[in-house]
PDB file of C-alpha atoms in Angstrom:
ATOM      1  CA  UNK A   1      -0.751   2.846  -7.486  1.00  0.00           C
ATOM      2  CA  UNK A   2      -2.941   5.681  -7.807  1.00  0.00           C
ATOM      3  CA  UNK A   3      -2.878   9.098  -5.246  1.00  0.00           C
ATOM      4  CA  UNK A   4      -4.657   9.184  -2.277  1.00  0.00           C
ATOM      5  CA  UNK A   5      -6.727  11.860  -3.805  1.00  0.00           C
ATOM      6  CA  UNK A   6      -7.274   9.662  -7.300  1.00  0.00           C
ATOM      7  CA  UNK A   7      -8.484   6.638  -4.841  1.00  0.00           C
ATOM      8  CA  UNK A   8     -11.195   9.121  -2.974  1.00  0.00           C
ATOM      9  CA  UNK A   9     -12.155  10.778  -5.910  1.00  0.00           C
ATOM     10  CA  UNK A  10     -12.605   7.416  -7.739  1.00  0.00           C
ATOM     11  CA  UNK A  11     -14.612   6.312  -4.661  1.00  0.00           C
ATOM     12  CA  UNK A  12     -16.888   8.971  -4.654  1.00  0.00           C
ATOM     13  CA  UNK A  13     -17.582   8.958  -8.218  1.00  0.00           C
ATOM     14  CA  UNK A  14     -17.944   5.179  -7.954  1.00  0.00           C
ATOM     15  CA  UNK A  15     -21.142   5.969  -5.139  1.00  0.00           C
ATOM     16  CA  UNK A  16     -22.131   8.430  -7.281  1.00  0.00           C
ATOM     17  CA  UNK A  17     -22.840   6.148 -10.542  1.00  0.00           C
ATOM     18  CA  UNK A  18     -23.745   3.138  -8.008  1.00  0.00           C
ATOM     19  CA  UNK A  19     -26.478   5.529  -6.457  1.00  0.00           C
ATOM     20  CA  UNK A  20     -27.965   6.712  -9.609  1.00  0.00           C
ATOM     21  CA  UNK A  21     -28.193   3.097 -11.309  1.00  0.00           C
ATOM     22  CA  UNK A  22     -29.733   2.357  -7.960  1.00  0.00           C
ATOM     23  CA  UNK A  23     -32.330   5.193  -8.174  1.00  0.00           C
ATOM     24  CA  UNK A  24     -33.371   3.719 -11.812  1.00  0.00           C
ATOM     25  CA  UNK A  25     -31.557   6.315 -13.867  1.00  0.00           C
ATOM     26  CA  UNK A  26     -31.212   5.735 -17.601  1.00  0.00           C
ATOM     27  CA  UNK A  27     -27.503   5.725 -18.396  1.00  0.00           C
ATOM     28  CA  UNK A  28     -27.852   8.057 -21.069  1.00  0.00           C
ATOM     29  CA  UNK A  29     -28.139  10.733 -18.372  1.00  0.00           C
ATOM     30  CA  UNK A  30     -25.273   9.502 -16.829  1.00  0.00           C
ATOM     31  CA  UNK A  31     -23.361  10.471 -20.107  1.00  0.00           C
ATOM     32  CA  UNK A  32     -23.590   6.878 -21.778  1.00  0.00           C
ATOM     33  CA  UNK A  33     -23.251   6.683 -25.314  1.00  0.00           C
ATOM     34  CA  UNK A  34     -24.459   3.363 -25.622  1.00  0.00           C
ATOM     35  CA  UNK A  35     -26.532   2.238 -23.224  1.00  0.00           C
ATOM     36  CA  UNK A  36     -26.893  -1.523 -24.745  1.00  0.00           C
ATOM     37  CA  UNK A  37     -23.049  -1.668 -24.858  1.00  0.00           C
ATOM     38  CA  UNK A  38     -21.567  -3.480 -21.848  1.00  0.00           C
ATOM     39  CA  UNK A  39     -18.992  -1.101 -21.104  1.00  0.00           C
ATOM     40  CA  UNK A  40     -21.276   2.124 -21.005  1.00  0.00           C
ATOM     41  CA  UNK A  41     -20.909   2.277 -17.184  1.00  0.00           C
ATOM     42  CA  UNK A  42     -17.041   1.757 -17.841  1.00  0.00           C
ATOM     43  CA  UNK A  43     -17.204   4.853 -20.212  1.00  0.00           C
ATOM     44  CA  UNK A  44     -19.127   6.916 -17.676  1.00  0.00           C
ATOM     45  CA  UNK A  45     -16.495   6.191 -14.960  1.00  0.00           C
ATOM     46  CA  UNK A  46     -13.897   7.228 -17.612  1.00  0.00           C
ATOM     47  CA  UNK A  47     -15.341  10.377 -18.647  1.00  0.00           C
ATOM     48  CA  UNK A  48     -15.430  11.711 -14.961  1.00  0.00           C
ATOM     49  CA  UNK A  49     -11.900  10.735 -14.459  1.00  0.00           C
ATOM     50  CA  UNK A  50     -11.721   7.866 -12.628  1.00  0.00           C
ATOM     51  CA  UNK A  51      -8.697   5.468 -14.071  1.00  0.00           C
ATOM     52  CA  UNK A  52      -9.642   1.301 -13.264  1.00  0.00           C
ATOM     53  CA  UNK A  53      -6.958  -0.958 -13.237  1.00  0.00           C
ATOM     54  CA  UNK A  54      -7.613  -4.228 -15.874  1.00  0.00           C
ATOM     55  CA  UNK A  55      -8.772  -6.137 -12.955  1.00  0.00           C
ATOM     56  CA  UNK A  56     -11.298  -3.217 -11.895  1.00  0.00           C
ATOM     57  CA  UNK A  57     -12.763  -3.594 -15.331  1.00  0.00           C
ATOM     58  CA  UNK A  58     -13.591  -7.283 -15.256  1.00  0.00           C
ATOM     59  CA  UNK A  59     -14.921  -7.317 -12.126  1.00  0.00           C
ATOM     60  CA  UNK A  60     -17.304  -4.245 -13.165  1.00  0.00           C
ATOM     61  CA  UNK A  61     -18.045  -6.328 -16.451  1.00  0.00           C
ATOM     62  CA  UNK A  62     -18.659  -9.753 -14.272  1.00  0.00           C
ATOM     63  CA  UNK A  63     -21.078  -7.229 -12.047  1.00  0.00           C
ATOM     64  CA  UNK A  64     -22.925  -5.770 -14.768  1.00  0.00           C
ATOM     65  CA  UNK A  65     -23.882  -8.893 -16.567  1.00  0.00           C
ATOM     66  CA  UNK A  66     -24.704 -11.032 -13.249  1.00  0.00           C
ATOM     67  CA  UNK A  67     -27.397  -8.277 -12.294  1.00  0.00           C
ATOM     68  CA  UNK A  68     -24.935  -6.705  -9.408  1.00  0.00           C
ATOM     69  CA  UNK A  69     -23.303  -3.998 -11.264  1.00  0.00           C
ATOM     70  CA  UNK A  70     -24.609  -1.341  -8.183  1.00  0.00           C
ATOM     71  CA  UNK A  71     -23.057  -3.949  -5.713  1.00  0.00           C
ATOM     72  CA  UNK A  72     -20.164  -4.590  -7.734  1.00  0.00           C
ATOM     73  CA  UNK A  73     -19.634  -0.388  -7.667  1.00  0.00           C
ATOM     74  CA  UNK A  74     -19.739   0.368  -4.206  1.00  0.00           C
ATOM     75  CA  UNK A  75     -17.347  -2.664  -3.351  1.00  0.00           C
ATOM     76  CA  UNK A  76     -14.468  -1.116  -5.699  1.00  0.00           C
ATOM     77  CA  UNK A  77     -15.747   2.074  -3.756  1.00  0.00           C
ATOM     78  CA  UNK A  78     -15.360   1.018  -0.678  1.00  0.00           C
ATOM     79  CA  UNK A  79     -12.069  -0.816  -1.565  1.00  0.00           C
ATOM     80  CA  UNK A  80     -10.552   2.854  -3.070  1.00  0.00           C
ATOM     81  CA  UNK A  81     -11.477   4.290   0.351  1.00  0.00           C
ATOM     82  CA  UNK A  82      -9.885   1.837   2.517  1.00  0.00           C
ATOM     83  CA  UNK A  83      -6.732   2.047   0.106  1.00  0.00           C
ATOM     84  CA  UNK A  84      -6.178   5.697   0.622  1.00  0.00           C
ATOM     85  CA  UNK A  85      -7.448   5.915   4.148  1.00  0.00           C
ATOM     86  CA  UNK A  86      -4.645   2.996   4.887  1.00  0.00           C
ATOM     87  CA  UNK A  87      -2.132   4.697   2.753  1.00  0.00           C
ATOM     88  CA  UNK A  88      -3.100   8.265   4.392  1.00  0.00           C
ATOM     89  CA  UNK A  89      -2.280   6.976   7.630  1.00  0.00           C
ATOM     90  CA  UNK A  90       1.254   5.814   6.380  1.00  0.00           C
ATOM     91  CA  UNK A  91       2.283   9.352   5.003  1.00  0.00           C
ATOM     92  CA  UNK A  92       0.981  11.072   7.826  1.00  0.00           C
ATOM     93  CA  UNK A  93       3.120   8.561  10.138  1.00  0.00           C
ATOM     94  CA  UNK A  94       6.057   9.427   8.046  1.00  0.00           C
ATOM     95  CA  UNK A  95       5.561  13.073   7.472  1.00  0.00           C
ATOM     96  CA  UNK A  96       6.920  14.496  11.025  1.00  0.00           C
ATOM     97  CA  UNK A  97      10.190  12.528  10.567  1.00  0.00           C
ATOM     98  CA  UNK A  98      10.826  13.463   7.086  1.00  0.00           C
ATOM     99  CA  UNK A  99      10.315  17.169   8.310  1.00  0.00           C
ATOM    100  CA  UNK A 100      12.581  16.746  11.180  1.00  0.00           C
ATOM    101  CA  UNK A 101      15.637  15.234   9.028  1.00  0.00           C
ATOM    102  CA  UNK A 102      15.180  17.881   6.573  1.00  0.00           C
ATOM    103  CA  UNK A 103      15.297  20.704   9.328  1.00  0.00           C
ATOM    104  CA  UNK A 104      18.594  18.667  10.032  1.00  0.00           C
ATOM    105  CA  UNK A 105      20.151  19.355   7.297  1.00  0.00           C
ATOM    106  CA  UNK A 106      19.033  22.677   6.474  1.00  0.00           C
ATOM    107  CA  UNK A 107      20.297  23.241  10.093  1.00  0.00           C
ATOM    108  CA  UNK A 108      23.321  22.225   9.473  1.00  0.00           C
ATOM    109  CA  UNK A 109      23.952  23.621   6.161  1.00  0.00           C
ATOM    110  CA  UNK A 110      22.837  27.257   7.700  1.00  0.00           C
ATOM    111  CA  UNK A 111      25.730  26.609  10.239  1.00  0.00           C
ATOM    112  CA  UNK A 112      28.552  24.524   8.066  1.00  0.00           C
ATOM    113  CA  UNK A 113      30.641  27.826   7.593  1.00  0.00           C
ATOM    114  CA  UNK A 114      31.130  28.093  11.387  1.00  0.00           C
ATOM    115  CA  UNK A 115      31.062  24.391  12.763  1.00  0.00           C
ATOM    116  CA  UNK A 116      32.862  22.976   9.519  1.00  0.00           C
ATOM    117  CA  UNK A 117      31.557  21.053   6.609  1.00  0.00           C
ATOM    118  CA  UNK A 118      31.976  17.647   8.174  1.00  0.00           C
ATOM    119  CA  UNK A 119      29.200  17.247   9.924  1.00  0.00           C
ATOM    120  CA  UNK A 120      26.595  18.390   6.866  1.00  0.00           C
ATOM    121  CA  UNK A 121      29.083  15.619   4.515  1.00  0.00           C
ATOM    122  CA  UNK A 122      28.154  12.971   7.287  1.00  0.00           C
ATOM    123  CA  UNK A 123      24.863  13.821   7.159  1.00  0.00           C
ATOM    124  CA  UNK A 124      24.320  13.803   3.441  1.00  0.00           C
ATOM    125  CA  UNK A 125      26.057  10.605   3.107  1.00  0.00           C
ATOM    126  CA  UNK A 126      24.173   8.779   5.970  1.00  0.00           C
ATOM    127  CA  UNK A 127      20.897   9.893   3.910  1.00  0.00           C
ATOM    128  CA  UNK A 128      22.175   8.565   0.306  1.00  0.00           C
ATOM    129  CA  UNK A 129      23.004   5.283   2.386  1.00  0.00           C
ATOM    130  CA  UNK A 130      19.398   5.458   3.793  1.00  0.00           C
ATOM    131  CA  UNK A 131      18.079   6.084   0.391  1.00  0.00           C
ATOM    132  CA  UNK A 132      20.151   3.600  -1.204  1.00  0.00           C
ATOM    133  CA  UNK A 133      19.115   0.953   1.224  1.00  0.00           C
ATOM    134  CA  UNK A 134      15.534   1.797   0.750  1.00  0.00           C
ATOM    135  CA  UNK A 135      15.847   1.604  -3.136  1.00  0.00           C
ATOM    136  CA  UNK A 136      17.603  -1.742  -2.898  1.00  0.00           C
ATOM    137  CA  UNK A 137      14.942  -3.037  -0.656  1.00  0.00           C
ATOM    138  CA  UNK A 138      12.533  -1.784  -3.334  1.00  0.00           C
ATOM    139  CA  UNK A 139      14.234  -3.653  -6.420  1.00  0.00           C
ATOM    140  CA  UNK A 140      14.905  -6.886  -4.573  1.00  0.00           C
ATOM    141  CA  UNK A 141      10.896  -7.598  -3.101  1.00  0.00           C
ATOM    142  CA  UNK A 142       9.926  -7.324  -6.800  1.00  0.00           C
ATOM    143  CA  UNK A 143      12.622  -9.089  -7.833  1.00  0.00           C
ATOM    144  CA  UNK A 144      11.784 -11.947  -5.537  1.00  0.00           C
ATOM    145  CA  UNK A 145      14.675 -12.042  -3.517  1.00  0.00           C
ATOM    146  CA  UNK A 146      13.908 -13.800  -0.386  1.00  0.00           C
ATOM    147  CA  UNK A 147      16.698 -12.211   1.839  1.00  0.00           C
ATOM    148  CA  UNK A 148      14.672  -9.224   1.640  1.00  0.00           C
ATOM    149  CA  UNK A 149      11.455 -10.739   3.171  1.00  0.00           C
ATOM    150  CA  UNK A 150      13.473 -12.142   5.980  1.00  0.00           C
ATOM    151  CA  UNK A 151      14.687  -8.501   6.825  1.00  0.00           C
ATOM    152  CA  UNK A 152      13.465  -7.690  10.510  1.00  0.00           C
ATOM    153  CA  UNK A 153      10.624  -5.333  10.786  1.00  0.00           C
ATOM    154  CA  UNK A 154      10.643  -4.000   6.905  1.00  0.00           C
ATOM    155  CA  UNK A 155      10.248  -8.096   5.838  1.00  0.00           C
ATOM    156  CA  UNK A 156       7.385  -8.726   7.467  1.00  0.00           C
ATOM    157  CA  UNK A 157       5.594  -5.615   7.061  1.00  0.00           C
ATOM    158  CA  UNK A 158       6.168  -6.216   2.998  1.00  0.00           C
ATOM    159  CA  UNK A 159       5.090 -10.013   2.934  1.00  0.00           C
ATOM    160  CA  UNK A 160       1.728  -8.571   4.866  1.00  0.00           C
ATOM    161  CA  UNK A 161       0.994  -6.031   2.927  1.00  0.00           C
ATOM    162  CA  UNK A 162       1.561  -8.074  -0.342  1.00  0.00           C
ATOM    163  CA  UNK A 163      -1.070 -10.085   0.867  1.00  0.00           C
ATOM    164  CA  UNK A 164      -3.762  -7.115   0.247  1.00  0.00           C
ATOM    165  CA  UNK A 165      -4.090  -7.232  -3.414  1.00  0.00           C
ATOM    166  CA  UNK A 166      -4.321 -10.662  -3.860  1.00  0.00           C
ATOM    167  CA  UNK A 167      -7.657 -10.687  -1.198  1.00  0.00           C
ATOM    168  CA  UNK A 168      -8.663  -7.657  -2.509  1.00  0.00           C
ATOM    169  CA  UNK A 169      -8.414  -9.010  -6.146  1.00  0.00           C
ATOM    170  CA  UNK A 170      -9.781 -12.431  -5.682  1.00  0.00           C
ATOM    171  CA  UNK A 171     -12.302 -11.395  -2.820  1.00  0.00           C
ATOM    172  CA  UNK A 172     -13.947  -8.632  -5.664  1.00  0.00           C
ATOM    173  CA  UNK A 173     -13.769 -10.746  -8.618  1.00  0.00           C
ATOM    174  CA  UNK A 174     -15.370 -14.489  -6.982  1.00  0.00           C
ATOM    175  CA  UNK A 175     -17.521 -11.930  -5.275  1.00  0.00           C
ATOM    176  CA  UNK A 176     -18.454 -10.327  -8.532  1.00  0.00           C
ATOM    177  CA  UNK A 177     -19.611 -14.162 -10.115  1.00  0.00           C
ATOM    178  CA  UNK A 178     -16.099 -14.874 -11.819  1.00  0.00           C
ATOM    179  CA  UNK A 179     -15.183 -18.291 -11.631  1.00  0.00           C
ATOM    180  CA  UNK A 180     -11.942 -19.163  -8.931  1.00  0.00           C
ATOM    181  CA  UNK A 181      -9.830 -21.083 -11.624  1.00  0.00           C
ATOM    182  CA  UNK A 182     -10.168 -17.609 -13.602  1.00  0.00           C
ATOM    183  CA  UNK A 183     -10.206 -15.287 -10.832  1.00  0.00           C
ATOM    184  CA  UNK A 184      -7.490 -17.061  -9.399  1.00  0.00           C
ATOM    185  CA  UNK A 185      -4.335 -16.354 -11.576  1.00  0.00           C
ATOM    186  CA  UNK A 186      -5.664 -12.196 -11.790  1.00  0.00           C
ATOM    187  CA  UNK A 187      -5.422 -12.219  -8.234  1.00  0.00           C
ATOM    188  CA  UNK A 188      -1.810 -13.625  -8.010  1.00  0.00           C
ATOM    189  CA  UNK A 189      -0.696 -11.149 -10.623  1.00  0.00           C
ATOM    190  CA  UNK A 190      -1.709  -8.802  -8.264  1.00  0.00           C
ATOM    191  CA  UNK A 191       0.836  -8.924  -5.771  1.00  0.00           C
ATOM    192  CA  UNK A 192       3.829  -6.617  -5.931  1.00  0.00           C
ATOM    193  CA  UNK A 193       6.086  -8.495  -4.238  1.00  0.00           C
ATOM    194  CA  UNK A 194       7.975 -11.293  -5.963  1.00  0.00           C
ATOM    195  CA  UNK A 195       9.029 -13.786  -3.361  1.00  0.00           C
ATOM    196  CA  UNK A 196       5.038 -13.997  -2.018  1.00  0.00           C
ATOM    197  CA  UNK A 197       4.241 -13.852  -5.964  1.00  0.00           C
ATOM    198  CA  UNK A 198       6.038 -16.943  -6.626  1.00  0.00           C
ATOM    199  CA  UNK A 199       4.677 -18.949  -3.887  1.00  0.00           C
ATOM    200  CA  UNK A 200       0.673 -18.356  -5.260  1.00  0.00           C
ATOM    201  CA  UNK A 201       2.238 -19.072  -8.607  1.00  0.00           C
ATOM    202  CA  UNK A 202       2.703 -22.436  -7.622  1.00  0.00           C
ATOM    203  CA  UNK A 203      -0.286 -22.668  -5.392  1.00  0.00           C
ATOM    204  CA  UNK A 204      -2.140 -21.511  -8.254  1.00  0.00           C
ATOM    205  CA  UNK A 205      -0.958 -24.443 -10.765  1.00  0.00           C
ATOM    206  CA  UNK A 206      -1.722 -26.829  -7.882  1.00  0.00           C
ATOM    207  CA  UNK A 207      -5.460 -24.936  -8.087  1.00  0.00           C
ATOM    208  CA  UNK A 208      -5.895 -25.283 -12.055  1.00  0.00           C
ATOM    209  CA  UNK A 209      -5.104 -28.810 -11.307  1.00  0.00           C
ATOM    210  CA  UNK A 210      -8.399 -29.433  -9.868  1.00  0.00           C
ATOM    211  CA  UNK A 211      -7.012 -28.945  -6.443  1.00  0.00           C
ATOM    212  CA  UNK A 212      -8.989 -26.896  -3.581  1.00  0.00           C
ATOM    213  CA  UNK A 213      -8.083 -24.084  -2.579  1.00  0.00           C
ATOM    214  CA  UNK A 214      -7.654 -24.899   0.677  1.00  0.00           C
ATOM    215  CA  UNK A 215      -4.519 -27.459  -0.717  1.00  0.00           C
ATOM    216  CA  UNK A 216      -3.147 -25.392  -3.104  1.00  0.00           C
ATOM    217  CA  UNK A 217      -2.628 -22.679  -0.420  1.00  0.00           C
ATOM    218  CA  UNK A 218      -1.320 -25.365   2.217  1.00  0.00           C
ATOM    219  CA  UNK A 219       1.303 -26.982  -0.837  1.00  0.00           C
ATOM    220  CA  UNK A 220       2.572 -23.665  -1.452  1.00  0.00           C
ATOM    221  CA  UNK A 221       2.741 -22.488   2.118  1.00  0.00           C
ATOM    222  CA  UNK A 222       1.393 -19.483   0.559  1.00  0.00           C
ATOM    223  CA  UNK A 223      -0.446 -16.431   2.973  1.00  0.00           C
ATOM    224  CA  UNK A 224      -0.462 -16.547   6.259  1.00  0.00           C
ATOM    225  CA  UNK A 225      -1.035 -19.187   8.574  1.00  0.00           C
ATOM    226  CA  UNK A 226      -4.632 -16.929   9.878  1.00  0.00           C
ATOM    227  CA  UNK A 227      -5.445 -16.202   6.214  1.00  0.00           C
ATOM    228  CA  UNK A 228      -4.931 -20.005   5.618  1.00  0.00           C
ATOM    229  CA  UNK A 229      -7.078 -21.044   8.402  1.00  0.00           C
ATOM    230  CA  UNK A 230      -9.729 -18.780   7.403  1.00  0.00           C
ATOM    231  CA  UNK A 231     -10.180 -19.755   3.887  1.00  0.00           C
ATOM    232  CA  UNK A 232      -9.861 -23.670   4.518  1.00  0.00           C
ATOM    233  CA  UNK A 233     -12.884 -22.920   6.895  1.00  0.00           C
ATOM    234  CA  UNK A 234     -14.853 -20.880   4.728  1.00  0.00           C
ATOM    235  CA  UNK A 235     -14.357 -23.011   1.393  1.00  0.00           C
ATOM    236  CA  UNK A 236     -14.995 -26.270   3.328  1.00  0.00           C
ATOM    237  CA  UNK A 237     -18.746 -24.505   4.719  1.00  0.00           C
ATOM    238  CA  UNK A 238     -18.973 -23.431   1.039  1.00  0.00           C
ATOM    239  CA  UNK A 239     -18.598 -19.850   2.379  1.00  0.00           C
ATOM    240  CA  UNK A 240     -15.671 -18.954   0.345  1.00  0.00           C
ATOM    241  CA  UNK A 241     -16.891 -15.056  -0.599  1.00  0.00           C
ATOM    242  CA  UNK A 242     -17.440 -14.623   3.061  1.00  0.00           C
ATOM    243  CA  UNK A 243     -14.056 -15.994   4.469  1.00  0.00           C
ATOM    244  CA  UNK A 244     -12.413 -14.061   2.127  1.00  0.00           C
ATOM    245  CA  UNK A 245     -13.670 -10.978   2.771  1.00  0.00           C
ATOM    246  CA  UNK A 246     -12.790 -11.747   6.623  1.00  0.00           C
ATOM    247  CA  UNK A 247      -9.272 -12.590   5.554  1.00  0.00           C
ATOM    248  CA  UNK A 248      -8.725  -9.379   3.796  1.00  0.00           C
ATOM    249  CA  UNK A 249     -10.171  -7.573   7.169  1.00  0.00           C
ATOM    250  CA  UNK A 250      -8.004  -9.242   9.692  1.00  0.00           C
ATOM    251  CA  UNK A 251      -4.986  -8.902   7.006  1.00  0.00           C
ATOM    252  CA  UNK A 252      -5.761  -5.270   6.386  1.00  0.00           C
ATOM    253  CA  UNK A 253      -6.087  -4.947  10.590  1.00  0.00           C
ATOM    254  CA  UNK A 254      -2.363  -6.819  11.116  1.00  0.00           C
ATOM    255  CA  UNK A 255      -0.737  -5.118   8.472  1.00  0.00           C
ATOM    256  CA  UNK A 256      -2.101  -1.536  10.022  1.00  0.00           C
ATOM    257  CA  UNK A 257      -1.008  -1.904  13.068  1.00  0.00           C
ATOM    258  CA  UNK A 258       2.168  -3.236  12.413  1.00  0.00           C
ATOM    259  CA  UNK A 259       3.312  -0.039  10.211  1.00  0.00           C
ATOM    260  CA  UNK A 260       1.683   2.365  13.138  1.00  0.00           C
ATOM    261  CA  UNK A 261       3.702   0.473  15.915  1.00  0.00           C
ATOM    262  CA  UNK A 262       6.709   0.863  13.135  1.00  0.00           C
ATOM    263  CA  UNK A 263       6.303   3.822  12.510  1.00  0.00           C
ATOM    264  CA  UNK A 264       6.276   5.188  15.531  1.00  0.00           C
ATOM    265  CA  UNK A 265       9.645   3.872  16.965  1.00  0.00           C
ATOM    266  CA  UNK A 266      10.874   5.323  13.894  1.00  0.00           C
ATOM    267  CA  UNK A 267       9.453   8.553  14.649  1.00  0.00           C
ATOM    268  CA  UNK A 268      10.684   8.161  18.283  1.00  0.00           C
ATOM    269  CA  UNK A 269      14.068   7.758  16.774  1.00  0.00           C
ATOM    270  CA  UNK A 270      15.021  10.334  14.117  1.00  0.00           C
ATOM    271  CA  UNK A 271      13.416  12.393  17.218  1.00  0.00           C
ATOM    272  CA  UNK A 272      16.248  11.181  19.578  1.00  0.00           C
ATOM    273  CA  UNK A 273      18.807  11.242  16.913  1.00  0.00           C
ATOM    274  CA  UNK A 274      17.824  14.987  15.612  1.00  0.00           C
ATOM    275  CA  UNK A 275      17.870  16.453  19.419  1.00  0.00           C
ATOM    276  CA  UNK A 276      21.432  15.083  19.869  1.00  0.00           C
ATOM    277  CA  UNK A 277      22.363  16.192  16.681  1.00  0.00           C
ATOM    278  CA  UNK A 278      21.242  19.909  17.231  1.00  0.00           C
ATOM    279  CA  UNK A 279      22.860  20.287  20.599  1.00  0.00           C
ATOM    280  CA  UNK A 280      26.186  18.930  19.213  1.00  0.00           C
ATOM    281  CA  UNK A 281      25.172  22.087  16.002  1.00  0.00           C
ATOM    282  CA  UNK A 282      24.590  24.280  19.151  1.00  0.00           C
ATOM    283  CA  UNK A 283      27.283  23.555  21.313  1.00  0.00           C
ATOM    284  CA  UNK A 284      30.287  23.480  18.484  1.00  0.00           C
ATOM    285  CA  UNK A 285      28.638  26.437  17.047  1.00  0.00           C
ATOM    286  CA  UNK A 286      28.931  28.589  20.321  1.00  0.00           C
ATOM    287  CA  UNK A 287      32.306  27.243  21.011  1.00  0.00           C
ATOM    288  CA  UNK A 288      33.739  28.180  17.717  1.00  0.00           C
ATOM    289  CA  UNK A 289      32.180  31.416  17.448  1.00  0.00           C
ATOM    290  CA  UNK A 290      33.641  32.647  20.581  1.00  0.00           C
ATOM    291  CA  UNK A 291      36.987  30.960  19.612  1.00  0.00           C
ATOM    292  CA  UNK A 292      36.964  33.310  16.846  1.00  0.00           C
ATOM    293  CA  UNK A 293      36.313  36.042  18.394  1.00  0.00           C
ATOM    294  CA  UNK A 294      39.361  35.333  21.213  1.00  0.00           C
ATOM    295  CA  UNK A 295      41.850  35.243  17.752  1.00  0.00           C
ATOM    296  CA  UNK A 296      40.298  38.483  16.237  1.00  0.00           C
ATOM    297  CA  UNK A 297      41.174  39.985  20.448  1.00  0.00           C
ATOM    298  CA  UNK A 298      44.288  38.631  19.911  1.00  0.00           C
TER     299      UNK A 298
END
């Protein structure tokens, strides 16, 4: 995934090229080459910097020759912005803990001469555990092992936030004039997550069949149960772009909340857990400072 300052830069420059095609701008002043070639708006993105994933390029493409190519722009713009707004309000959730464990240990690594180097080994080994944990947590969602979807908290947040890219994917490219059947398997290659990848997998063979979507999803018991509801209801009013782009809202709303409310009690406690921590530094620093100085007396 890109940085949160590669998605807003992308999005800006995105505006940018959407606004001047808007304004009737030949793309030569852009800094097109070719102006007849199809990908000319593709090579002005790349020339200021902005990287698009394969799936950004198609959908571009599908825009440009279905007339929409401005539209098709600020969508993947507004898209980047979400993206790093949503993943801006992660880090800054996480940032205050982080800084609080690491005045931990520098706290107790100032002070491991006096109070003893237990306390800084415990400490060092309950964060490799931590890290491990999270790294194994890591490897087994993209491996597709279902024991770690089933985690408390941690599973549920994944499974709803693998959800994203396949809306975002398939809700940009039908919305862009690209065929579901061919939209369809892009968007399942989209999602990180194994165990939620497998699951479209099959919901997408059941799809190529000549199934609805609205089945394949409901075979599979793939997405949520809202997400299901909401597309069944859209495709069957033949208001599939608009159902999916209020699937990817409510999604993008659950999943939000659910990593604030998370991250919070986390916050609330490496806060507990660093306050007892530095009275216990305090307290068995004082008391074995003045027990030295009662030997040196002595």
């Amino acid at each position: 995934m890109p940085s949160i300052r590669a998605d807003e830069h992308a999005a800006m420059q995105l505006l940018d090229v959407a606004s001047a095609l808007d304004a009737g701008l030949p793309l030569q002043s852009l800094g097109a080459v070719d102006p007849k070639d199809e990908r000319a708006v593709l090579e002005i993105l790349r020339r200021r910097g902005v990287i698009l994933s394969p799936d950004e390029e198609t959908i571009v493409l599908a825009g440009w020759h279905t007339g929409r190519a401005s539209a098709s722009l600020r969508a993947r713009a507004d898209e980047r912005q979400r993206r790093a707004e949503f993943r801006r309000t992660m880090w800054s959730g996480l940032r205050y803990p982080l800084l609080l464990m690491l005045l931990l240990l520098l706290a107790s690594a100032t002070t491991a001469s006096i109070i003893g180097y237990g306390f800084l080994v415990g400490l060092v080994v309950a964060y490799g555990a931590a890290a491990a944990l999270v790294v194994a947590a890591a490897r087994g969602l993209r491996r597709g092992d279902e024991r770690w979807t089933r985690m408390p908290v941690l599973g549920p947040i994944a499974t709803e936030l693998a959800e994203l890219p396949y809306l975002e994917t398939l809700s940009s490219m039908y919305g862009a004039g690209i065929p579901l059947l061919k939209a369809h398997p892009a968007a399942v290659a989209a999602v990180p997550v194994a165990a939620v990848q497998n699951r479209l997998r099959i919901a997408d063979t059941v799809l190529q069949s000549g199934r609805s979507l609205t089945e394949s999803l409901a075979q599979s018991l793939s997405l949520h149960t809202e997400t299901r509801q909401l597309l069944a209801t859209g495709e069957q009013a033949g208001q599939l772009e608009d159902a999916l782009q209020r699937a990817l809202s409510r999604r993008r709303e659950v999943a939000a909340r659910a990593v604030t409310d998370t991250t919070r009690r986390f916050t609330g406690l490496v806060y507990a857990v660093v306050v007892i921590c530095i009275v216990a530094i305090v307290v068995t620093f004082w008391t074995n400072f003045y027990g030295s100085l009662g030997k040196l007396r002595r």
